[in-house]
Tab-separated table of C-alpha atoms in Angstrom:
chain	number	residue	atom	x	y	z
F	179	MET	CA	-48.547	-31.247	44.388
F	180	ASP	CA	-47.479	-27.701	45.213
F	181	ASN	CA	-43.941	-27.131	46.477
F	182	VAL	CA	-44.084	-26.181	50.154
F	183	TYR	CA	-40.461	-25.043	50.158
F	184	GLN	CA	-40.294	-22.075	47.803
F	185	HIS	CA	-37.406	-20.324	49.582
F	186	ILE	CA	-34.454	-22.383	50.825
F	187	ALA	CA	-31.361	-21.269	52.745
F	188	MET	CA	-28.220	-23.369	52.315
F	189	VAL	CA	-26.085	-22.627	55.395
F	190	GLY	CA	-22.457	-23.713	55.054
F	191	ALA	CA	-22.741	-23.604	51.284
F	192	GLY	CA	-18.980	-23.267	50.826
F	193	GLY	CA	-18.024	-26.403	52.758
F	194	LYS	CA	-17.379	-29.850	51.305
F	195	MET	CA	-20.958	-31.071	51.564
F	196	GLY	CA	-22.302	-27.572	51.001
F	197	MET	CA	-20.560	-27.309	47.637
F	198	ARG	CA	-21.799	-30.757	46.558
F	199	ILE	CA	-25.381	-30.059	47.546
F	200	SER	CA	-25.356	-26.514	46.162
F	201	ALA	CA	-24.307	-27.792	42.750
F	202	ASN	CA	-27.378	-30.030	42.666
F	203	LEU	CA	-29.767	-27.447	44.114
F	204	GLU	CA	-28.966	-25.139	41.223
F	205	GLN	CA	-31.443	-27.267	39.258
F	206	SER	CA	-34.238	-26.585	41.769
F	207	ASP	CA	-37.319	-24.517	40.945
F	208	SER	CA	-37.122	-23.001	44.436
F	209	THR	CA	-35.215	-19.835	45.278
F	210	ILE	CA	-31.926	-20.902	46.877
F	211	TYR	CA	-29.883	-18.624	49.127
F	212	TYR	CA	-26.281	-19.799	49.423
F	213	CYS	CA	-24.983	-18.688	52.823
F	214	GLU	CA	-21.387	-18.937	54.064
F	215	ASN	CA	-19.349	-17.020	56.662
F	216	ALA	CA	-15.786	-18.152	55.895
F	217	PRO	CA	-14.074	-15.834	53.370
F	218	ALA	CA	-12.128	-18.643	51.690
F	219	ALA	CA	-15.303	-20.693	51.288
F	220	GLN	CA	-17.148	-17.666	49.932
F	221	GLU	CA	-14.484	-17.314	47.278
F	222	LYS	CA	-14.966	-20.968	46.274
F	223	MET	CA	-18.664	-20.294	45.879
F	224	ARG	CA	-18.070	-17.256	43.700
F	225	GLU	CA	-15.657	-19.239	41.542
F	226	ALA	CA	-18.472	-21.764	41.069
F	227	GLY	CA	-20.753	-18.947	39.930
F	228	ARG	CA	-22.937	-18.763	43.042
F	229	GLU	CA	-23.979	-15.538	44.716
F	230	VAL	CA	-23.250	-15.370	48.442
F	231	SER	CA	-26.276	-14.452	50.571
F	232	ASP	CA	-26.307	-13.165	54.150
F	233	ILE	CA	-28.308	-15.585	56.284
F	234	GLU	CA	-29.281	-12.706	58.560
F	235	GLN	CA	-31.007	-11.023	55.629
F	236	VAL	CA	-32.899	-14.054	54.294
F	237	ILE	CA	-33.629	-16.282	57.305
F	238	GLU	CA	-37.081	-14.870	58.022
F	239	GLN	CA	-38.456	-15.611	54.555
F	240	CYS	CA	-37.112	-19.156	54.196
F	241	ASP	CA	-39.395	-22.195	54.287
F	242	LEU	CA	-36.467	-24.593	54.633
F	243	VAL	CA	-33.052	-24.030	56.240
F	244	ILE	CA	-30.410	-26.654	55.419
F	245	LEU	CA	-27.561	-26.745	57.945
F	246	ALA	CA	-24.502	-28.124	56.150
F	247	VAL	CA	-22.165	-27.353	59.044
F	248	PRO	CA	-20.066	-29.638	61.303
F	249	ASP	CA	-22.031	-31.585	63.904
F	250	ILE	CA	-20.114	-30.050	66.805
F	251	VAL	CA	-21.372	-26.538	65.964
F	252	LEU	CA	-24.956	-27.434	65.033
F	253	GLY	CA	-26.166	-26.566	68.506
F	254	LYS	CA	-24.779	-23.029	68.421
F	255	VAL	CA	-25.820	-22.450	64.822
F	256	SER	CA	-29.383	-23.581	65.533
F	257	GLU	CA	-29.507	-21.352	68.625
F	258	ALA	CA	-28.721	-18.384	66.415
F	259	LEU	CA	-31.068	-19.220	63.533
F	260	VAL	CA	-34.105	-21.147	64.783
F	261	PRO	CA	-35.549	-18.263	66.872
F	262	ARG	CA	-35.562	-16.075	63.748
F	263	MET	CA	-37.170	-18.593	61.404
F	264	LYS	CA	-40.759	-18.091	60.378
F	265	ALA	CA	-43.364	-20.313	62.014
F	266	GLY	CA	-43.940	-23.559	60.155
F	267	ALA	CA	-40.510	-23.613	58.519
F	268	THR	CA	-38.266	-26.683	58.592
F	269	VAL	CA	-34.664	-27.182	59.734
F	270	LEU	CA	-32.814	-29.919	57.847
F	271	THR	CA	-29.518	-31.363	59.108
F	272	LEU	CA	-27.355	-33.811	57.178
F	273	ASP	CA	-26.467	-36.144	60.062
F	274	PRO	CA	-28.585	-37.551	62.918
F	275	ALA	CA	-26.097	-37.162	65.799
F	276	ALA	CA	-27.005	-33.639	66.956
F	277	ALA	CA	-30.746	-34.274	66.591
F	278	TYR	CA	-30.447	-37.567	68.489
F	279	ALA	CA	-28.474	-35.891	71.270
F	280	ASN	CA	-31.065	-33.081	71.546
F	281	LEU	CA	-28.485	-30.405	70.770
F	282	LEU	CA	-30.634	-28.532	68.263
F	283	HIS	CA	-32.449	-25.450	69.535
F	284	GLN	CA	-36.083	-26.396	70.098
F	285	ARG	CA	-39.075	-24.316	69.089
F	286	ASP	CA	-42.653	-25.576	68.844
F	287	GLU	CA	-43.459	-23.755	65.596
F	288	ILE	CA	-40.469	-25.267	63.760
F	289	HIS	CA	-40.230	-28.702	62.118
F	290	TYR	CA	-37.004	-30.733	62.218
F	291	ALA	CA	-35.676	-33.200	59.677
F	292	VAL	CA	-32.514	-35.188	58.942
F	293	ALA	CA	-31.425	-36.601	55.575
F	294	HIS	CA	-28.213	-38.554	55.076
F	295	PRO	CA	-26.982	-40.116	51.807
F	296	CYS	CA	-26.467	-43.876	51.699
F	297	HIS	CA	-23.789	-43.469	48.959
F	298	PRO	CA	-23.813	-45.663	45.835
F	299	SER	CA	-24.093	-49.357	46.651
F	300	VAL	CA	-21.127	-51.650	46.182
F	301	PHE	CA	-23.560	-53.816	44.212
F	302	LEU	CA	-24.676	-50.997	41.918
F	303	GLU	CA	-24.545	-51.908	38.229
F	304	ARG	CA	-22.398	-49.140	36.777
F	305	ARG	CA	-22.515	-48.691	33.029
F	306	THR	CA	-20.894	-45.331	32.290
F	307	ASP	CA	-17.570	-43.681	33.114
F	308	GLU	CA	-19.473	-41.050	35.114
F	309	GLU	CA	-21.083	-43.743	37.259
F	310	TRP	CA	-17.757	-45.488	37.865
F	311	ALA	CA	-16.114	-42.202	38.857
F	312	ASP	CA	-18.785	-41.366	41.435
F	313	ALA	CA	-18.016	-43.368	44.584
F	314	PHE	CA	-19.479	-40.716	46.918
F	315	GLY	CA	-22.809	-40.110	45.191
F	316	GLY	CA	-24.495	-36.895	44.213
F	317	SER	CA	-23.331	-36.719	40.618
F	318	GLY	CA	-23.190	-39.761	38.334
F	319	ALA	CA	-24.141	-42.836	40.360
F	320	VAL	CA	-27.576	-43.415	41.837
F	321	GLN	CA	-27.925	-43.732	45.619
F	322	SER	CA	-30.602	-44.004	48.306
F	323	VAL	CA	-31.144	-41.604	51.219
F	324	ALA	CA	-32.083	-42.297	54.847
F	325	ALA	CA	-34.258	-39.549	56.313
F	326	ALA	CA	-36.343	-38.612	59.359
F	327	PHE	CA	-39.211	-36.116	59.486
F	328	GLU	CA	-41.730	-36.635	62.270
F	329	GLN	CA	-43.622	-33.376	62.836
F	330	GLY	CA	-44.733	-32.086	59.434
F	331	SER	CA	-47.717	-32.776	57.191
F	332	GLU	CA	-47.820	-35.221	54.272
F	333	ALA	CA	-47.540	-32.286	51.854
F	334	GLU	CA	-44.446	-31.009	53.645
F	335	ARG	CA	-42.896	-34.467	53.681
F	336	ALA	CA	-43.576	-34.908	49.963
F	337	SER	CA	-41.986	-31.532	49.197
F	338	LEU	CA	-39.067	-32.339	51.481
F	339	GLU	CA	-38.512	-35.626	49.660
F	340	THR	CA	-38.326	-33.696	46.395
F	341	VAL	CA	-35.674	-31.386	47.854
F	342	ILE	CA	-33.732	-34.327	49.295
F	343	CYS	CA	-33.722	-36.070	45.910
F	344	GLN	CA	-32.383	-32.873	44.340
F	345	MET	CA	-29.717	-32.457	47.026
F	346	TYR	CA	-28.308	-35.958	46.707
F	347	GLY	CA	-29.397	-36.871	43.168
F	348	PRO	CA	-29.589	-39.103	41.357
F	349	VAL	CA	-31.644	-40.829	44.095
F	350	ASP	CA	-33.637	-44.045	43.673
F	351	LYS	CA	-35.423	-44.058	47.046
F	352	VAL	CA	-35.762	-42.091	50.285
F	353	HIS	CA	-36.115	-44.420	53.283
F	354	TRP	CA	-38.143	-42.709	56.039
F	355	MET	CA	-37.490	-43.602	59.673
F	356	THR	CA	-37.075	-42.081	63.128
F	357	VAL	CA	-34.007	-40.133	64.211
F	358	THR	CA	-33.038	-42.946	66.590
F	359	GLN	CA	-33.262	-45.531	63.814
F	360	LEU	CA	-31.159	-43.308	61.587
F	361	ALA	CA	-28.565	-42.959	64.356
F	362	TYR	CA	-28.294	-46.751	64.556
F	363	LEU	CA	-27.536	-46.782	60.830
F	364	GLU	CA	-24.978	-44.007	61.227
F	365	PRO	CA	-22.824	-44.142	63.265
F	366	THR	CA	-23.357	-47.706	64.558
F	367	LEU	CA	-23.786	-49.770	61.398
F	368	VAL	CA	-21.753	-47.825	58.860
F	369	GLU	CA	-19.087	-45.993	60.881
F	370	THR	CA	-18.571	-48.076	64.018
F	371	VAL	CA	-18.689	-51.280	61.953
F	372	ALA	CA	-18.204	-50.767	58.192
F	373	CYS	CA	-15.739	-47.860	58.262
F	374	MET	CA	-13.828	-49.504	61.101
F	375	VAL	CA	-13.565	-52.712	59.058
F	376	GLY	CA	-12.341	-50.685	56.079
F	377	THR	CA	-9.527	-49.089	58.080
F	378	PHE	CA	-8.766	-52.475	59.669
F	379	MET	CA	-8.331	-54.062	56.240
F	380	LYS	CA	-5.935	-51.249	55.275
F	381	GLU	CA	-3.871	-51.966	58.406
F	382	ALA	CA	-3.901	-55.685	57.585
F	383	LEU	CA	-2.672	-54.931	54.064
F	384	ASP	CA	0.194	-52.795	55.400
F	385	GLU	CA	1.110	-55.495	57.927
F	386	THR	CA	1.100	-58.192	55.241
F	387	VAL	CA	3.507	-56.244	53.037
F	388	GLU	CA	5.813	-55.371	55.943
F	389	ARG	CA	5.978	-58.844	57.475
F	390	THR	CA	6.144	-61.000	54.329
F	391	GLY	CA	7.954	-58.821	51.841
F	392	VAL	CA	5.338	-59.582	49.191
F	393	ALA	CA	5.003	-56.847	46.598
F	394	ARG	CA	2.285	-54.325	47.579
F	395	GLU	CA	0.775	-54.516	44.097
F	396	ALA	CA	0.313	-58.273	44.483
F	397	ALA	CA	-1.159	-57.937	47.978
F	398	GLU	CA	-3.548	-55.231	46.774
F	399	ALA	CA	-4.647	-57.384	43.833
F	400	MET	CA	-5.408	-60.289	46.150
F	401	LEU	CA	-7.185	-58.185	48.776
F	402	TYR	CA	-9.250	-55.988	46.459
F	403	GLY	CA	-10.520	-58.976	44.507
F	404	HIS	CA	-11.358	-60.895	47.644
F	405	ILE	CA	-13.160	-57.915	49.187
F	406	GLN	CA	-15.540	-58.063	46.256
F	407	ILE	CA	-16.055	-61.814	46.337
F	408	ALA	CA	-16.386	-61.883	50.139
F	409	LEU	CA	-19.164	-59.274	50.028
F	410	ALA	CA	-20.855	-61.002	47.106
F	411	VAL	CA	-20.872	-64.398	48.832
F	412	ALA	CA	-21.856	-63.024	52.262
F	413	PHE	CA	-24.685	-60.768	51.039
F	414	ARG	CA	-25.870	-61.900	47.610
F	415	SER	CA	-24.754	-65.396	46.644
F	416	THR	CA	-26.542	-68.708	47.291
F	417	ASN	CA	-23.151	-70.432	47.153
F	418	PRO	CA	-21.478	-70.590	50.593
F	419	PHE	CA	-17.826	-70.064	51.387
F	420	SER	CA	-15.720	-73.214	51.113
F	421	ASP	CA	-15.299	-75.459	54.155
F	422	ALA	CA	-11.655	-74.424	54.500
F	423	CYS	CA	-12.596	-70.754	54.228
F	424	MET	CA	-15.232	-71.183	56.966
F	425	ILE	CA	-12.561	-72.602	59.261
F	426	ALA	CA	-10.381	-69.537	58.605
F	427	ILE	CA	-13.386	-67.235	59.165
F	428	ASP	CA	-14.087	-68.859	62.539
F	429	TYR	CA	-10.413	-68.513	63.483
F	430	GLY	CA	-10.533	-64.850	62.566
F	431	ARG	CA	-13.663	-64.212	64.632
F	432	GLU	CA	-12.117	-65.979	67.631
F	433	ASN	CA	-8.938	-63.915	67.467
F	434	ILE	CA	-10.214	-60.529	66.315
F	435	LEU	CA	-13.802	-59.992	67.507
F	436	LYS	CA	-14.881	-59.696	71.122
F	437	ASP	CA	-17.625	-62.086	72.205
F	438	ASP	CA	-19.816	-59.183	73.349
F	439	TRP	CA	-19.348	-57.012	70.250
F	440	LYS	CA	-23.102	-56.782	69.621
F	441	LYS	CA	-23.442	-54.530	72.657
F	442	ILE	CA	-22.778	-51.621	70.265
F	443	PHE	CA	-26.488	-51.898	69.338
F	444	GLU	CA	-27.581	-51.115	72.905
F	445	GLN	CA	-28.815	-47.531	73.263
F	446	GLU	CA	-26.393	-46.830	76.101
F	447	GLU	CA	-23.517	-47.616	73.758
F	448	LEU	CA	-25.073	-45.523	70.983
F	449	ASP	CA	-25.238	-42.629	73.459
F	450	LYS	CA	-21.555	-43.103	74.278
F	451	VAL	CA	-20.292	-43.024	70.694
F	452	ILE	CA	-22.453	-40.051	69.722
F	453	ALA	CA	-21.327	-38.126	72.816
F	454	ARG	CA	-17.714	-38.853	71.849
F	455	MET	CA	-18.327	-37.771	68.243
F	456	LEU	CA	-19.970	-34.520	69.331
F	457	LYS	CA	-17.342	-33.908	72.028
F	458	ILE	CA	-19.927	-33.593	74.791
F	459	ASP	CA	-20.058	-35.220	78.218
F	460	LYS	CA	-23.215	-37.177	77.528
F	461	VAL	CA	-26.345	-37.309	75.384
F	462	ARG	CA	-29.086	-35.150	76.872
F	463	ARG	CA	-32.247	-36.886	78.027
F	464	ASP	CA	-33.842	-33.890	79.798
F	465	THR	CA	-35.693	-32.789	76.654
F	466	PRO	CA	-37.767	-34.802	74.205
F	467	ALA	CA	-35.806	-36.323	71.341
F	468	LEU	CA	-36.836	-35.468	67.788
F	469	ASN	CA	-37.883	-39.052	67.234
């Protein structure tokens, strides 16, 4: 199948995600324009051997524009770029929040997509040093990607999937869904819940060391091993936790979790957290969502 996206602009190419993605896109058969405004970031790009392009000079010829910029500026960036894009081109953001909140500049002739990495699974079978060293994804360890693309053709979606697999590679699967579904995965499932639990466990570790006087190395050994076994038993094992452990789990739920915690999956609550993340008063509902 022919590649629909022959000319690609990477906006924010000198940022953290921009540098990661740019390194992978260097293997693409498409023409990539690496665009960055910040002088310090431009210097990082040059040190990596990439030529800095002016987005103003290339925007009109690009089939795909990847916006690797912070969520809180996506609205302004899209206002500046989308009107100048050629009809039929696609805007790709890396997070669903701005698309969900209808902050992206809308234009009928433009397609919109979101693609976010799942990061390598905790259950991934790692066999090489490169795989073990890659916790984030995008270099040694394989990962999946969650993506949304509602307006384009099958050919465009197939070409976009190829680009996404290059951006975040090595990739085993791209999971297609709506923007709203993607927003429930991130932030609700993985940031509101999983990342919160991660920081909570760090606080619990610090509190254990401070209150008991146990050596930190010993507490870390106990916690890190039990994180692995707890996830394995909860998600993968047919063997249940012990009866005594279940009693402790119930005690923990009673004293730590609120009874109504599942309200975070209500759309009103999703709107609240995304509005807080984007530093806006509320999620806009006066224009159609990209989902």
